[in-house]
Amino acid sequence: MSDRDSSDSGSTEAEPVSSRRSSSSSTSTSTASAPHRTLGQRWRRTGELRRRVSLAVGVSVVAGVFATLLDSAWAMRGGEGRRFVELALGVGGALGPLALVLGLAVGVSSWLVHPRVEPSVVRLLDRLRDLAPSRTADIAAFVPLATLGLFAWATLSAHLARTLLGAAVPASVCGAVLAVASLGLGATLALVVLALTPALRKRLATWRSRWRGAVDPVATLALALAVVTLLLAYGIQSGTVSGDGGLLGIFGVFKREELDLRAPALLLAWTLAIYLAPPMFSWLRSYQAWALAAVALSVTMIAARRLDASPDTARALERSAPVAKVPLRLLARLGDRDKDGASGWFGGGDCDDNNAAIGPAADDVPNNGVDEDCSGSDLHLEPTAALGPELPVSAEGEARLPKAGNAILITVDTLRYDLGFAGYERAVSPNLDRLAKRSAVFERAYALASYTGKSVGPMLIGKYGSETHRNWGHFNKFSSEDTFVAERLKRAGFRTMSVQGHRYFGAFGGLERGFDDLDLSAAPPEGAAWATDTTTTSDKLTDAAIALLDRHGSGQFFLWIHYLDPHANYVSHAGTPEFGKSARDRYDHEVRYTDQEIGRLLSHVEKAAWAGRTSIVVTSDHGEAFGEHGMHFHGFELWEPLVRVPLIVHVPGLDAKRVATPRGAIDLVPTLLDLCRVPRPPSVTEAPADSHDFVSGASLIPDLLASPGAILQERDVVVDMPAGPYNEARRALIHGDLKLIVSRDAQKELFDLRRDPGETKNVWAERKREIEAPYARAKSRMRLLEVTGPRK
């Protein structure tokens, strides 16, 4: 070992113990504090993220105030008759959590995409200018061409999709063909844009030298967007709601009243505000932003209780507030503690949210002192209050019905009750008016639901929708456990015929069962996409029906024909009177055209040898709304314009009459069987509990045979629309002049149709005792089958 080594070694050994302890202690302290310094550094490094998220939350709450005011104004326009302050409180409560979620999501996303500097409109435009500082002219040329190219691609792709949907292209390959074609079209347009860019760049260079300044890409982008806006506006104005009207006419579909884009448009504007507006709120401190969030959530808590005390306001928001209705339903679902389908908050109406046996959807056991359905009191039901039996038909009355009779059932899709014979001032139904003059007209007739899939099948089975064996689908398919009227008539020896313009009424829905002849010649070809809204079928349907009637033979027959043309979209028919350009005007034009074709069928029937023993029934599957309650189109709700339908029953040899007593489509199956003198299955109250073979309606024959001035039997009418993938459960009970609407088997609204035909004033709180017992009896007679999704 060298002297140097010895010296160093000795020095180390000579180090004082206290010094070693001090060094060791220092090292230990340093090592222990390192993680703390790392955590602190990490926390400081998140300062920008925390600042950006806080600012985004604050901006989101501020933007949410404007969204609340706008959504509340829309709810007011929905005709619900509520005070603006009530609606604004409910909307604000529903949008408070949404504001927090949007702020958090957009704030984090903005930081991830732009970690250094938060985006703004000015910074994004500057970034566009700085994409290629040395090639400003190239960018200025490419940007507008790309914008116009995207618009051209969207326009041509829309036309391509419309062509494929209207052609005989199998649905299984339609999507693939459209995708491939759109990609090819996009690639072609991209090449065109690239090819045109040099020419436009030269032109811009000429303009730049003339103007003695650089051509701004932002200016060319703004000019291109202005051109696209003008083209889009022209297309919307010139096109029809069916997309006709030339190349740009495809955008006319945006005029469809039922196409409500308010919610996505407002949410997009809200998101863009959170993304781009924070630099304008740089003065907002983090604690201030979170204080705003706390205020928003406190409004949510206040609204939770206020809406439960005012269920009418909650219903108004669910129907007419396009943005708030979705978070409102979600909040009510999250607040359902006992999981019985109803919440004690946000207007859910659950008076005991800790007991699943008590709630607005529960059946109130009568006379037990317990308010199971949260109506405010126990149901008191008198033993003598049960519905009386159906009035029998005397032998003398039965003898007045046609012997060896036939029956023709004409249903018209989307046909409102207010036709010419019902007092409508326009001449939309001259042929049906003539038929009504020699028939029984039921002035207050109701469909079984407000859209086809839950109306037509139950009507032909003779059961309410909730009693049928169906799948979970918008277009319900009915199983063989239910028997259609055509099956009963076929077993009785009738020749059964069906003429349809839509393939749903064939094997898809099970509605072909029982028919000897099913004519779908007017429908789109097998495998083609369903496009009935742009297809004219009434003339083809009448031609097919006449052909079947001419060759049915001499035996008894039953014919069902379903006309579709009054269903949107509305198209023009040469030779048929026009009434104007509004949606109602075009609808009336379609009704007049369909009436013309029905008249041709009726004329053929009148000339036939068997006309004197052929009964004719005309009705509809549902109505149509044109702004009533802020609604357009149909489905979803059970307002009068949606479910009140025409009902004409013509029986040769019977006097014409008007029946003002409410009746329903549920009565058609027993009526048709009686007219054809075919035995009816037992009623729902007579059939064994384990039997599926029953009908829930009553025959209209006693009404048809009643002498003038006779008092007809009063019975309640039920409209039953079970839940599906696109609609919530709705049920209505018409009890004299009172109409009860039950939403989701829970929320109840009551209207006096005599005093309030527009259904604007809910009198449930004042008059619920008048309807509770009738509704309980009606529901107790129904054999409900619960079907939940997703089932196909």
PDB file of N, CA and C in Angstrom, residues 135-142 145 196-208 215:
ATOM      1  N   ARG A 135     -45.213  29.200 -48.211  1.00  0.00           N
ATOM      2  CA  ARG A 135     -46.138  28.751 -49.269  1.00  0.00           C
ATOM      3  C   ARG A 135     -47.560  29.208 -48.942  1.00  0.00           C
ATOM      4  N   THR A 136     -47.690  30.455 -48.603  1.00  0.00           N
ATOM      5  CA  THR A 136     -48.990  30.994 -48.227  1.00  0.00           C
ATOM      6  C   THR A 136     -49.989  30.855 -49.357  1.00  0.00           C
ATOM      7  N   ALA A 137     -49.544  31.094 -50.579  1.00  0.00           N
ATOM      8  CA  ALA A 137     -50.455  30.998 -51.724  1.00  0.00           C
ATOM      9  C   ALA A 137     -50.970  29.574 -51.896  1.00  0.00           C
ATOM     10  N   ASP A 138     -50.112  28.573 -51.646  1.00  0.00           N
ATOM     11  CA  ASP A 138     -50.553  27.175 -51.761  1.00  0.00           C
ATOM     12  C   ASP A 138     -51.656  26.875 -50.743  1.00  0.00           C
ATOM     13  N   ILE A 139     -51.442  27.302 -49.506  1.00  0.00           N
ATOM     14  CA  ILE A 139     -52.446  27.056 -48.468  1.00  0.00           C
ATOM     15  C   ILE A 139     -53.729  27.816 -48.782  1.00  0.00           C
ATOM     16  N   ALA A 140     -53.577  29.066 -49.211  1.00  0.00           N
ATOM     17  CA  ALA A 140     -54.743  29.881 -49.529  1.00  0.00           C
ATOM     18  C   ALA A 140     -55.548  29.283 -50.672  1.00  0.00           C
ATOM     19  N   ALA A 141     -54.908  28.554 -51.569  1.00  0.00           N
ATOM     20  CA  ALA A 141     -55.613  27.913 -52.688  1.00  0.00           C
ATOM     21  C   ALA A 141     -56.227  26.578 -52.277  1.00  0.00           C
ATOM     22  N   PHE A 142     -55.494  25.825 -51.486  1.00  0.00           N
ATOM     23  CA  PHE A 142     -55.961  24.482 -51.126  1.00  0.00           C
ATOM     24  C   PHE A 142     -57.156  24.519 -50.167  1.00  0.00           C
ATOM     25  N   LEU A 145     -60.657  25.112 -51.788  1.00  0.00           N
ATOM     26  CA  LEU A 145     -60.988  23.988 -52.663  1.00  0.00           C
ATOM     27  C   LEU A 145     -61.340  22.747 -51.839  1.00  0.00           C
ATOM     28  N   LEU A 196     -56.645  21.111 -59.088  1.00  0.00           N
ATOM     29  CA  LEU A 196     -57.058  22.506 -59.274  1.00  0.00           C
ATOM     30  C   LEU A 196     -56.260  23.481 -58.431  1.00  0.00           C
ATOM     31  N   THR A 197     -55.567  22.978 -57.401  1.00  0.00           N
ATOM     32  CA  THR A 197     -54.847  23.872 -56.502  1.00  0.00           C
ATOM     33  C   THR A 197     -53.794  24.725 -57.215  1.00  0.00           C
ATOM     34  N   PRO A 198     -52.932  24.170 -58.124  1.00  0.00           N
ATOM     35  CA  PRO A 198     -51.929  25.031 -58.798  1.00  0.00           C
ATOM     36  C   PRO A 198     -52.563  26.153 -59.616  1.00  0.00           C
ATOM     37  N   ALA A 199     -53.671  25.846 -60.307  1.00  0.00           N
ATOM     38  CA  ALA A 199     -54.310  26.881 -61.122  1.00  0.00           C
ATOM     39  C   ALA A 199     -54.847  28.013 -60.237  1.00  0.00           C
ATOM     40  N   LEU A 200     -55.473  27.659 -59.124  1.00  0.00           N
ATOM     41  CA  LEU A 200     -55.989  28.690 -58.231  1.00  0.00           C
ATOM     42  C   LEU A 200     -54.846  29.447 -57.567  1.00  0.00           C
ATOM     43  N   ARG A 201     -53.743  28.753 -57.294  1.00  0.00           N
ATOM     44  CA  ARG A 201     -52.589  29.434 -56.696  1.00  0.00           C
ATOM     45  C   ARG A 201     -52.055  30.512 -57.636  1.00  0.00           C
ATOM     46  N   LYS A 202     -51.991  30.213 -58.940  1.00  0.00           N
ATOM     47  CA  LYS A 202     -51.532  31.218 -59.908  1.00  0.00           C
ATOM     48  C   LYS A 202     -52.478  32.415 -59.952  1.00  0.00           C
ATOM     49  N   ARG A 203     -53.785  32.092 -59.910  1.00  0.00           N
ATOM     50  CA  ARG A 203     -54.755  33.186 -59.924  1.00  0.00           C
ATOM     51  C   ARG A 203     -54.604  34.055 -58.678  1.00  0.00           C
ATOM     52  N   LEU A 204     -54.399  33.408 -57.526  1.00  0.00           N
ATOM     53  CA  LEU A 204     -54.213  34.158 -56.290  1.00  0.00           C
ATOM     54  C   LEU A 204     -52.934  34.986 -56.330  1.00  0.00           C
ATOM     55  N   ALA A 205     -51.898  34.439 -56.972  1.00  0.00           N
ATOM     56  CA  ALA A 205     -50.645  35.194 -57.093  1.00  0.00           C
ATOM     57  C   ALA A 205     -50.858  36.457 -57.913  1.00  0.00           C
ATOM     58  N   THR A 206     -51.689  36.343 -58.966  1.00  0.00           N
ATOM     59  CA  THR A 206     -52.007  37.526 -59.775  1.00  0.00           C
ATOM     60  C   THR A 206     -52.741  38.562 -58.948  1.00  0.00           C
ATOM     61  N   TRP A 207     -53.734  38.085 -58.173  1.00  0.00           N
ATOM     62  CA  TRP A 207     -54.475  39.001 -57.309  1.00  0.00           C
ATOM     63  C   TRP A 207     -53.579  39.625 -56.255  1.00  0.00           C
ATOM     64  N   ARG A 208     -52.611  38.845 -55.752  1.00  0.00           N
ATOM     65  CA  ARG A 208     -51.731  39.363 -54.713  1.00  0.00           C
ATOM     66  C   ARG A 208     -50.890  40.505 -55.257  1.00  0.00           C
ATOM     67  N   VAL A 215     -52.061  37.042 -49.955  1.00  0.00           N
ATOM     68  CA  VAL A 215     -53.398  36.462 -49.916  1.00  0.00           C
ATOM     69  C   VAL A 215     -53.533  35.660 -48.628  1.00  0.00           C
TER      70      VAL A 215
END
